[in-house]
Tab-separated table of C-alpha atoms and ligand atoms in Angstrom:
chain	number	residue	atom	x	y	z
K	1	UNK	CA	58.858	26.744	188.119
K	2	UNK	CA	57.800	25.255	191.409
K	3	UNK	CA	58.371	27.341	194.533
K	4	UNK	CA	60.604	24.742	196.142
K	5	UNK	CA	62.810	24.683	192.999
K	6	UNK	CA	63.163	28.455	193.207
K	7	UNK	CA	64.088	28.234	196.886
K	8	UNK	CA	66.663	25.503	196.170
K	9	UNK	CA	68.768	28.056	194.276
K	10	UNK	CA	70.054	31.148	195.980
K	11	UNK	CA	71.856	34.150	194.531
K	12	UNK	CA	74.232	35.566	197.116
K	13	UNK	CA	75.949	38.931	196.657
K	14	UNK	CA	78.954	39.587	198.910
K	15	UNK	CA	80.306	43.120	199.498
K	16	UNK	CA	79.313	46.363	197.784
K	17	UNK	CA	80.071	45.306	194.184
K	18	UNK	CA	78.739	41.765	194.714
K	19	UNK	CA	75.457	43.087	196.098
K	20	UNK	CA	75.096	45.549	193.216
K	21	UNK	CA	75.658	42.743	190.714
K	22	UNK	CA	73.153	40.497	192.492
K	23	UNK	CA	70.633	43.347	192.515
K	24	UNK	CA	71.130	43.827	188.747
K	25	UNK	CA	70.499	40.133	188.109
K	26	UNK	CA	67.391	40.293	190.243
K	27	UNK	CA	66.187	43.377	188.365
K	28	UNK	CA	66.607	41.599	185.012
K	29	UNK	CA	65.183	38.288	186.164
K	30	UNK	CA	62.244	39.507	188.241
K	31	UNK	CA	60.967	38.879	191.720
K	32	UNK	CA	60.954	35.057	191.501
K	33	UNK	CA	64.670	34.938	192.141
K	34	UNK	CA	65.735	34.234	195.719
K	35	UNK	CA	68.550	36.698	196.428
K	36	UNK	CA	70.447	37.606	199.580
K	37	UNK	CA	73.070	40.321	199.931
K	38	UNK	CA	75.671	40.516	202.693
K	39	UNK	CA	77.891	43.516	203.365
K	40	UNK	CA	79.745	45.200	206.207
K	41	UNK	CA	78.496	48.582	205.017
K	42	UNK	CA	75.088	49.431	206.504
K	43	UNK	CA	74.290	52.129	203.962
K	44	UNK	CA	75.087	49.929	200.955
K	45	UNK	CA	73.081	47.203	202.678
K	46	UNK	CA	70.049	49.468	202.965
K	47	UNK	CA	70.293	50.424	199.286
K	48	UNK	CA	70.379	46.774	198.269
K	49	UNK	CA	67.420	46.021	200.534
K	50	UNK	CA	65.480	48.815	198.846
K	51	UNK	CA	65.790	46.828	195.613
K	52	UNK	CA	63.876	43.968	197.256
K	53	UNK	CA	66.824	41.785	198.253
K	54	UNK	CA	67.126	40.242	201.710
K	55	UNK	CA	70.169	41.918	203.237
K	56	UNK	CA	72.369	41.014	206.167
K	57	UNK	CA	74.922	43.195	207.867
K	58	UNK	CA	78.212	41.439	208.566
K	59	UNK	CA	80.431	42.354	211.526
K	60	UNK	CA	78.124	45.063	212.867
K	61	UNK	CA	79.552	44.770	216.372
K	62	UNK	CA	83.111	45.054	215.061
K	63	UNK	CA	82.779	47.623	212.294
K	64	UNK	CA	79.603	49.494	213.297
K	65	UNK	CA	78.260	49.247	209.762
K	66	UNK	CA	81.072	51.352	208.257
K	67	UNK	CA	82.573	48.753	205.881
K	68	UNK	CA	86.096	47.376	206.111
K	69	UNK	CA	87.860	50.178	204.244
K	70	UNK	CA	89.544	47.588	202.040
K	71	UNK	CA	90.803	45.384	204.896
K	72	UNK	CA	90.258	41.733	203.964
K	73	UNK	CA	91.136	40.524	207.479
K	74	UNK	CA	88.254	42.567	208.863
K	75	UNK	CA	86.062	41.154	206.100
K	76	UNK	CA	86.982	37.616	207.085
K	77	UNK	CA	86.341	38.243	210.796
K	78	UNK	CA	83.044	39.965	210.034
K	79	UNK	CA	81.876	36.931	208.069
K	80	UNK	CA	82.864	34.643	210.929
K	81	UNK	CA	80.953	36.848	213.419
K	82	UNK	CA	77.694	36.557	211.525
K	83	UNK	CA	77.949	33.211	209.793
K	84	UNK	CA	75.112	31.781	211.865
K	85	UNK	CA	72.748	34.517	210.679
K	86	UNK	CA	73.657	33.737	207.102
K	87	UNK	CA	73.301	30.002	207.623
K	88	UNK	CA	69.798	30.627	208.953
K	89	UNK	CA	68.907	31.947	205.478
K	90	UNK	CA	69.955	28.689	203.837
K	91	UNK	CA	66.914	26.566	204.607
K	92	UNK	CA	66.218	24.306	201.635
K	93	UNK	CA	69.040	25.834	199.536
K	94	UNK	CA	70.964	23.265	197.461
K	95	UNK	CA	72.856	25.570	195.115
K	96	UNK	CA	74.247	29.027	195.766
K	97	UNK	CA	75.496	31.299	192.998
K	98	UNK	CA	77.899	33.596	194.841
K	99	UNK	CA	78.885	36.940	193.314
K	100	UNK	CA	81.663	39.150	194.614
K	101	UNK	CA	83.962	41.855	193.302
K	102	UNK	CA	87.477	41.116	194.500
K	103	UNK	CA	89.795	43.944	195.483
K	104	UNK	CA	87.790	45.254	198.445
K	105	UNK	CA	87.821	44.055	202.042
K	106	UNK	CA	84.339	42.563	202.265
K	107	UNK	CA	84.164	40.810	198.879
K	108	UNK	CA	87.778	39.639	199.255
K	109	UNK	CA	87.759	38.735	202.948
K	110	UNK	CA	84.259	37.367	203.481
K	111	UNK	CA	83.773	35.376	200.280
K	112	UNK	CA	86.289	32.561	201.009
K	113	UNK	CA	84.797	32.127	204.504
K	114	UNK	CA	81.238	32.070	203.211
K	115	UNK	CA	81.933	29.660	200.341
K	116	UNK	CA	83.715	27.314	202.738
K	117	UNK	CA	80.830	27.429	205.237
K	118	UNK	CA	78.249	26.790	202.504
K	119	UNK	CA	80.277	23.825	201.276
K	120	UNK	CA	80.369	22.411	204.775
K	121	UNK	CA	76.581	22.660	204.843
K	122	UNK	CA	76.482	20.517	201.693
K	123	UNK	CA	75.430	23.415	199.453
K	124	UNK	CA	76.941	23.440	195.950
K	125	UNK	CA	78.578	26.764	195.130
K	126	UNK	CA	79.143	28.449	191.792
K	127	UNK	CA	81.212	31.607	192.255
K	128	UNK	CA	81.388	34.540	189.878
K	129	UNK	CA	84.095	36.969	190.905
K	130	UNK	CA	85.409	40.050	189.154
K	131	UNK	CA	89.058	41.124	189.177
K	132	UNK	CA	89.657	44.878	189.616
K	133	UNK	CA	90.132	47.309	186.746
K	134	UNK	CA	93.793	48.031	185.935
K	135	UNK	CA	93.316	51.701	186.830
K	136	UNK	CA	92.514	50.738	190.434
K	137	UNK	CA	96.215	50.020	190.969
K	138	UNK	CA	98.558	47.162	191.808
K	139	UNK	CA	97.539	46.838	195.460
K	140	UNK	CA	93.929	45.947	194.658
K	141	UNK	CA	94.953	43.569	191.903
K	142	UNK	CA	97.434	41.789	194.151
K	143	UNK	CA	94.877	41.525	196.936
K	144	UNK	CA	92.371	40.010	194.510
K	145	UNK	CA	94.977	37.522	193.246
K	146	UNK	CA	95.805	36.516	196.821
K	147	UNK	CA	92.184	35.696	197.584
K	148	UNK	CA	91.406	33.785	194.400
K	149	UNK	CA	93.002	30.440	195.386
K	150	UNK	CA	91.161	30.494	198.718
K	151	UNK	CA	87.827	30.732	196.941
K	152	UNK	CA	88.920	28.163	194.376
K	153	UNK	CA	89.684	25.685	197.138
K	154	UNK	CA	86.113	25.565	198.407
K	155	UNK	CA	83.976	26.496	195.402
K	156	UNK	CA	82.498	23.817	193.161
K	157	UNK	CA	82.818	26.086	190.144
K	158	UNK	CA	84.669	29.345	189.799
K	159	UNK	CA	84.212	31.852	187.020
K	160	UNK	CA	86.688	34.730	187.065
K	161	UNK	CA	85.745	37.837	185.124
K	162	UNK	CA	88.575	40.390	184.766
K	163	UNK	CA	86.819	43.764	184.495
K	164	UNK	CA	89.483	45.021	182.061
K	165	UNK	CA	88.786	42.183	179.617
K	166	UNK	CA	85.088	42.762	179.949
K	167	UNK	CA	85.483	46.303	178.695
K	168	UNK	CA	88.157	45.771	176.040
K	169	UNK	CA	85.476	45.306	173.437
K	170	UNK	CA	83.577	48.418	174.477
K	171	UNK	CA	86.076	50.905	172.971
K	172	UNK	CA	88.686	53.377	174.189
K	173	UNK	CA	86.407	56.372	174.709
K	174	UNK	CA	84.337	54.772	177.405
K	175	UNK	CA	83.498	56.986	180.394
K	176	UNK	CA	84.131	55.514	183.839
K	177	UNK	CA	80.502	55.593	184.901
K	178	UNK	CA	79.473	53.868	181.675
K	179	UNK	CA	82.256	51.336	182.125
K	180	UNK	CA	80.910	50.203	185.471
K	181	UNK	CA	77.348	50.139	184.147
K	182	UNK	CA	78.347	48.169	181.056
K	183	UNK	CA	80.313	45.707	183.179
K	184	UNK	CA	77.339	45.199	185.445
K	185	UNK	CA	74.955	44.842	182.509
K	186	UNK	CA	77.053	42.148	180.810
K	187	UNK	CA	77.611	40.144	183.971
K	188	UNK	CA	73.956	40.446	184.991
K	189	UNK	CA	72.786	39.265	181.545
K	190	UNK	CA	75.146	36.301	181.729
K	191	UNK	CA	74.138	35.230	185.207
K	192	UNK	CA	70.466	35.717	184.443
K	193	UNK	CA	70.727	33.458	181.448
K	194	UNK	CA	72.699	30.878	183.383
K	195	UNK	CA	70.096	31.034	186.127
K	196	UNK	CA	67.248	30.537	183.717
K	197	UNK	CA	69.003	27.645	182.038
K	198	UNK	CA	69.609	25.999	185.380
K	199	UNK	CA	66.156	26.562	186.749
K	200	UNK	CA	63.910	26.571	183.693
K	201	UNK	CA	65.383	25.172	180.496
K	202	UNK	CA	63.928	26.603	177.281
K	203	UNK	CA	61.985	24.743	174.658
K	204	UNK	CA	64.997	23.151	172.987
K	205	UNK	CA	65.336	19.984	174.963
K	206	UNK	CA	68.042	20.306	177.556
K	207	UNK	CA	68.810	17.936	180.338
K	208	UNK	CA	68.653	20.011	183.520
K	209	UNK	CA	70.551	17.373	185.491
K	210	UNK	CA	73.387	17.409	182.961
K	211	UNK	CA	73.555	21.156	183.120
K	212	UNK	CA	73.746	21.064	186.876
K	213	UNK	CA	76.493	18.458	186.716
K	214	UNK	CA	78.425	20.513	184.213
K	215	UNK	CA	78.255	23.720	186.190
K	216	UNK	CA	78.657	22.179	189.618
K	217	UNK	CA	81.528	19.926	188.699
K	218	UNK	CA	83.047	21.776	185.809
K	219	UNK	CA	85.823	23.428	187.789
K	220	UNK	CA	87.065	26.770	186.554
K	221	UNK	CA	85.373	28.326	183.585
K	222	UNK	CA	85.702	31.351	181.375
K	223	UNK	CA	82.620	33.372	180.679
K	224	UNK	CA	81.860	35.384	177.578
K	225	UNK	CA	79.094	36.708	175.385
K	226	UNK	CA	78.326	38.023	171.923
K	227	UNK	CA	75.274	39.484	170.252
K	228	UNK	CA	74.084	40.482	166.801
K	229	UNK	CA	70.994	41.806	165.055
K	230	UNK	CA	69.823	42.032	161.456
K	231	UNK	CA	70.723	39.773	158.527
K	232	UNK	CA	72.842	36.741	159.358
K	233	UNK	CA	72.501	37.516	163.057
K	234	UNK	CA	73.017	33.844	163.980
K	235	UNK	CA	76.414	33.641	162.293
K	236	UNK	CA	77.392	37.152	163.397
K	237	UNK	CA	76.503	36.455	167.031
K	238	UNK	CA	78.897	33.482	167.064
K	239	UNK	CA	81.584	35.644	165.428
K	240	UNK	CA	81.044	38.190	168.227
K	241	UNK	CA	81.311	35.437	170.829
K	242	UNK	CA	84.528	34.196	169.224
K	243	UNK	CA	85.944	37.728	169.231
K	244	UNK	CA	85.032	38.370	172.864
K	245	UNK	CA	88.085	39.286	174.972
K	246	UNK	CA	86.752	37.410	178.004
K	247	UNK	CA	87.004	34.210	175.989
K	248	UNK	CA	90.568	35.144	174.990
K	249	UNK	CA	89.419	36.030	171.460
K	250	UNK	CA	88.362	32.498	170.586
K	251	UNK	CA	91.241	30.683	172.351
K	252	UNK	CA	88.983	29.612	175.225
K	253	UNK	CA	86.538	28.038	172.771
K	254	UNK	CA	89.339	26.168	171.001
K	255	UNK	CA	90.680	24.820	174.285
K	256	UNK	CA	87.379	24.007	176.008
K	257	UNK	CA	86.452	20.406	176.668
K	258	UNK	CA	82.921	21.450	177.490
K	259	UNK	CA	80.836	24.457	176.628
K	260	UNK	CA	77.599	25.611	178.100
K	261	UNK	CA	75.891	27.848	175.598
K	262	UNK	CA	72.820	29.960	176.192
K	263	UNK	CA	70.873	31.552	173.357
K	264	UNK	CA	68.805	34.498	174.449
K	265	UNK	CA	66.335	35.734	171.861
K	266	UNK	CA	62.822	36.993	171.200
K	267	UNK	CA	59.941	34.959	169.844
K	268	UNK	CA	61.260	35.669	166.322
K	269	UNK	CA	64.106	33.151	166.778
K	270	UNK	CA	63.891	30.574	163.977
K	271	UNK	CA	64.797	26.933	164.367
K	272	UNK	CA	67.180	27.246	161.397
K	273	UNK	CA	69.021	30.006	163.252
K	274	UNK	CA	69.549	27.747	166.257
K	275	UNK	CA	71.065	25.231	163.819
K	276	UNK	CA	73.337	27.901	162.342
K	277	UNK	CA	74.510	28.998	165.794
K	278	UNK	CA	75.309	25.424	166.795
K	279	UNK	CA	77.110	24.717	163.520
K	280	UNK	CA	79.297	27.838	163.890
K	281	UNK	CA	79.962	27.139	167.564
K	282	UNK	CA	80.994	23.573	166.822
K	283	UNK	CA	83.371	24.870	164.152
K	284	UNK	CA	84.899	27.228	166.733
K	285	UNK	CA	85.476	24.431	169.253
K	286	UNK	CA	87.870	21.524	169.080
K	287	UNK	CA	86.520	18.155	167.927
K	288	UNK	CA	84.911	16.249	170.775
K	289	UNK	CA	84.055	19.339	172.817
K	290	UNK	CA	80.887	18.577	174.759
K	291	UNK	CA	78.336	21.347	174.078
K	292	UNK	CA	75.187	21.787	176.166
K	293	UNK	CA	72.865	24.388	174.741
K	294	UNK	CA	69.684	26.027	175.941
K	295	UNK	CA	67.439	28.839	174.814
K	296	UNK	CA	65.655	31.514	176.766
K	297	UNK	CA	62.980	33.713	175.224
K	298	UNK	CA	62.583	37.254	176.381
K	299	UNK	CA	60.532	39.913	174.537
K	300	UNK	CA	63.314	42.424	175.300
K	301	UNK	CA	65.553	40.529	172.846
K	302	UNK	CA	63.185	40.727	169.877
K	303	UNK	CA	65.210	41.278	166.705
K	304	UNK	CA	68.546	40.080	168.024
K	305	UNK	CA	70.399	37.054	169.313
K	306	UNK	CA	72.513	37.159	172.430
K	307	UNK	CA	74.870	34.304	173.206
K	308	UNK	CA	76.377	33.593	176.596
K	309	UNK	CA	78.962	30.872	177.073
K	310	UNK	CA	80.790	29.195	179.900
K	311	UNK	CA	83.892	27.414	178.593
K	312	UNK	CA	85.314	24.655	180.795
K	313	UNK	CA	88.851	23.630	179.933
K	314	UNK	CA	89.512	21.170	182.758
K	315	UNK	CA	86.208	19.341	182.329
K	316	UNK	CA	86.447	15.637	181.576
K	317	UNK	CA	83.732	13.355	180.254
K	318	UNK	CA	84.104	11.280	183.424
K	319	UNK	CA	82.108	13.799	185.452
K	320	UNK	CA	79.039	13.168	183.299
K	321	UNK	CA	79.591	9.411	183.141
K	322	UNK	CA	76.652	7.209	183.995
K	323	UNK	CA	77.850	4.333	186.188
K	324	UNK	CA	78.341	1.163	184.136
K	325	UNK	CA	77.450	-2.331	185.241
K	326	UNK	CA	80.042	-4.267	187.253
K	327	UNK	CA	80.989	-6.379	184.230
K	328	UNK	CA	81.876	-3.295	182.211
K	329	UNK	CA	84.327	-1.958	184.765
K	330	UNK	CA	87.537	-1.076	182.965
K	331	UNK	CA	90.985	-1.974	184.185
K	332	UNK	CA	92.145	0.200	187.046
K	333	UNK	CA	93.953	3.253	185.706
K	334	UNK	CA	97.368	4.129	187.134
K	335	UNK	CA	97.250	6.135	190.342
K	336	UNK	CA	98.639	9.218	188.608
K	337	UNK	CA	95.580	9.223	186.333
K	338	UNK	CA	93.185	8.456	189.110
K	339	UNK	CA	94.074	11.304	191.401
K	340	UNK	CA	94.954	14.381	189.400
K	341	UNK	CA	94.872	17.600	191.410
K	342	UNK	CA	91.291	18.017	190.281
K	343	UNK	CA	89.176	15.407	188.564
K	344	UNK	CA	86.808	17.310	186.336
K	345	UNK	CA	87.214	20.262	188.630
K	346	UNK	CA	85.708	18.377	191.575
K	347	UNK	CA	86.931	19.814	194.828
K	348	UNK	CA	87.574	17.587	197.788
K	349	UNK	CA	86.736	19.682	200.791
K	350	UNK	CA	88.286	19.420	204.183
K	351	UNK	CA	85.205	19.699	206.319
K	352	UNK	CA	86.144	21.376	209.550
K	353	UNK	CA	89.423	19.451	209.663
K	354	UNK	CA	87.509	16.231	210.321
K	355	UNK	CA	89.541	13.050	210.639
K	356	UNK	CA	89.219	10.645	207.745
K	357	UNK	CA	87.046	7.673	208.653
K	358	UNK	CA	86.114	5.255	205.911
K	359	UNK	CA	83.659	2.599	207.027
K	360	UNK	CA	82.604	-0.600	205.337
K	361	UNK	CA	80.873	1.315	202.561
K	362	UNK	CA	84.064	3.253	201.933
K	363	UNK	CA	82.257	6.595	201.531
K	364	UNK	CA	83.491	8.006	204.847
K	365	UNK	CA	83.275	11.777	204.980
K	366	UNK	CA	81.829	11.867	201.478
K	367	UNK	CA	78.711	10.050	202.641
K	368	UNK	CA	75.676	11.794	201.195
K	369	UNK	CA	77.833	13.633	198.618
K	370	UNK	CA	77.505	12.863	194.907
K	371	UNK	CA	80.408	10.499	194.064
K	372	UNK	CA	83.308	11.525	191.820
K	373	UNK	CA	83.256	8.723	189.268
K	374	UNK	CA	86.077	7.674	187.002
K	375	UNK	CA	85.880	4.422	185.085
K	376	UNK	CA	83.062	3.476	187.435
K	377	UNK	CA	85.196	3.991	190.505
K	378	UNK	CA	84.350	6.291	193.349
K	379	UNK	CA	87.399	8.521	193.658
K	380	UNK	CA	86.235	9.908	196.991
K	381	UNK	CA	87.254	6.550	198.447
K	382	UNK	CA	91.025	6.376	199.068
K	383	UNK	CA	93.050	4.341	196.593
K	384	UNK	CA	94.273	1.909	199.253
K	385	UNK	CA	90.686	0.954	200.112
K	386	UNK	CA	89.581	0.681	196.465
K	387	UNK	CA	92.559	-1.545	195.715
K	388	UNK	CA	92.281	-3.546	198.939
K	389	UNK	CA	95.857	-2.732	199.913
K	390	UNK	CA	96.711	-3.583	203.538
K	391	UNK	CA	98.676	-0.886	205.296
K	392	UNK	CA	101.597	-1.906	207.515
K	393	UNK	CA	101.065	-0.574	211.037
C	401	GTP	N1	81.118	46.026	188.197
C	401	GTP	C1	81.278	46.777	189.296
C	401	GTP	N2	82.389	46.620	189.997
C	401	GTP	C2	82.555	47.370	191.098
C	401	GTP	C3	81.611	48.297	191.531
C	401	GTP	N3	82.058	48.868	192.654
C	401	GTP	C4	83.238	48.298	192.924
C	401	GTP	N4	83.548	47.417	191.981
C	401	GTP	C5	84.726	46.545	191.955
C	401	GTP	O1	84.689	45.823	193.159
C	401	GTP	C6	85.920	45.880	193.828
C	401	GTP	C7	85.632	45.820	195.298
C	401	GTP	O2	84.890	46.953	195.694
C	401	GTP	P1	83.648	46.851	196.631
C	401	GTP	O3	82.755	45.772	196.185
C	401	GTP	O4	83.035	48.221	196.725
C	401	GTP	O5	84.342	46.472	198.010
C	401	GTP	P2	83.694	45.670	199.197
C	401	GTP	O6	83.685	44.222	198.888
C	401	GTP	O7	82.388	46.310	199.553
C	401	GTP	O8	84.761	45.875	200.362
C	401	GTP	P3	84.980	47.131	201.329
C	401	GTP	O9	84.107	48.254	200.851
C	401	GTP	O10	86.442	47.399	201.200
C	401	GTP	O11	84.597	46.630	202.667
C	401	GTP	C8	86.547	47.152	193.327
C	401	GTP	O12	87.930	47.051	193.423
C	401	GTP	C9	86.053	47.252	191.909
C	401	GTP	O13	86.913	46.481	191.051
C	401	GTP	C10	80.427	48.461	190.747
C	401	GTP	O14	79.561	49.275	191.035
C	401	GTP	N5	80.309	47.663	189.647
C	402	MG	MG1	82.038	48.192	200.563
């Protein structure tokens, strides 16, 4: 991959858990991955930096590097204090994959601020956030639930990974330390695969632009994985994926309108096995589900097949639509269809509370932003302008 392509994607860990997850992804992927970690805790920051990540301390003047102690307000203020330092790291970045563990003060408080600021810089954001384990108590869970809509408002894509679901499949006798390690391992493998698919598609032809569109404009997604080795590993890996708790034991596959599927395997992966995986996956999804698939080869996966999936329920084909010629423009759909709360998950950001100003081109504050197309109409342009309706003043 070219250096500028690498630099265009940034992995950003926020808070202690987010930085640890980002460090795990970096460890799996290798040094080519551009990763930055931000935390209010100087010690955790130093540990992450030791792993080779660029690290920034947030709110040093306010918290003296001691962390927020679970206070999301302090986390938010700390992010505001040092936003300029973070923005200085964003040179040439087009896409940021943001990872945070919700429940704490830094991940919970800083992440919404950071995602909003990145959006205002025109950077596309894909957020992976974990929800606390049940044993951490109601207060942490509630705090995480409070923060979620704030992140959702600004993020282009949001993938929520409840830590409890992640570990349901791992068995009852799991030790706490193993639980955290397993959780990190699964998330890191998933993000690594997603990263590779986005930055360096495998040998099975895959349209990188389409993938970007799907992830950037797919809205909320569920994430899951499954793996198998030995005889019939292709079919068994899909069965494992279907049974995965994170994908609601197959429900998420049945409901998805689009699925991004990554196949991670060694050089022993046979073409026929790819066919078997796709056939089984298609059977598990509803008819018409749009599946984008890619493969990544890694010698560490010799002998087995690992599948990672992102299932998008709110995705609509319109987000992938290629603009048609003027003559093909369909009749204008009713307003209720045109402006659902989220068209294909596309977020309409309020950039710094700017006043709406739509010029002759009609693109106004969405100038320079990829248009949200529906039946060849640009939905970022207000309905009254698209329909030529005069407003009484
Ligand atoms: N997977 C994983 N999750 C973790 C780990 N440590 C913490 N978590 C989760 O992350 C949540 C937030 O904890 P931290 O990331 O340590 O908190 P923080 O964002 O640094 O915020 P403060 O320390 O309160 O400033 C917890 O409630 C746990 O659910 C970890 O090592 N691995
Ligand atoms: Mg911390």
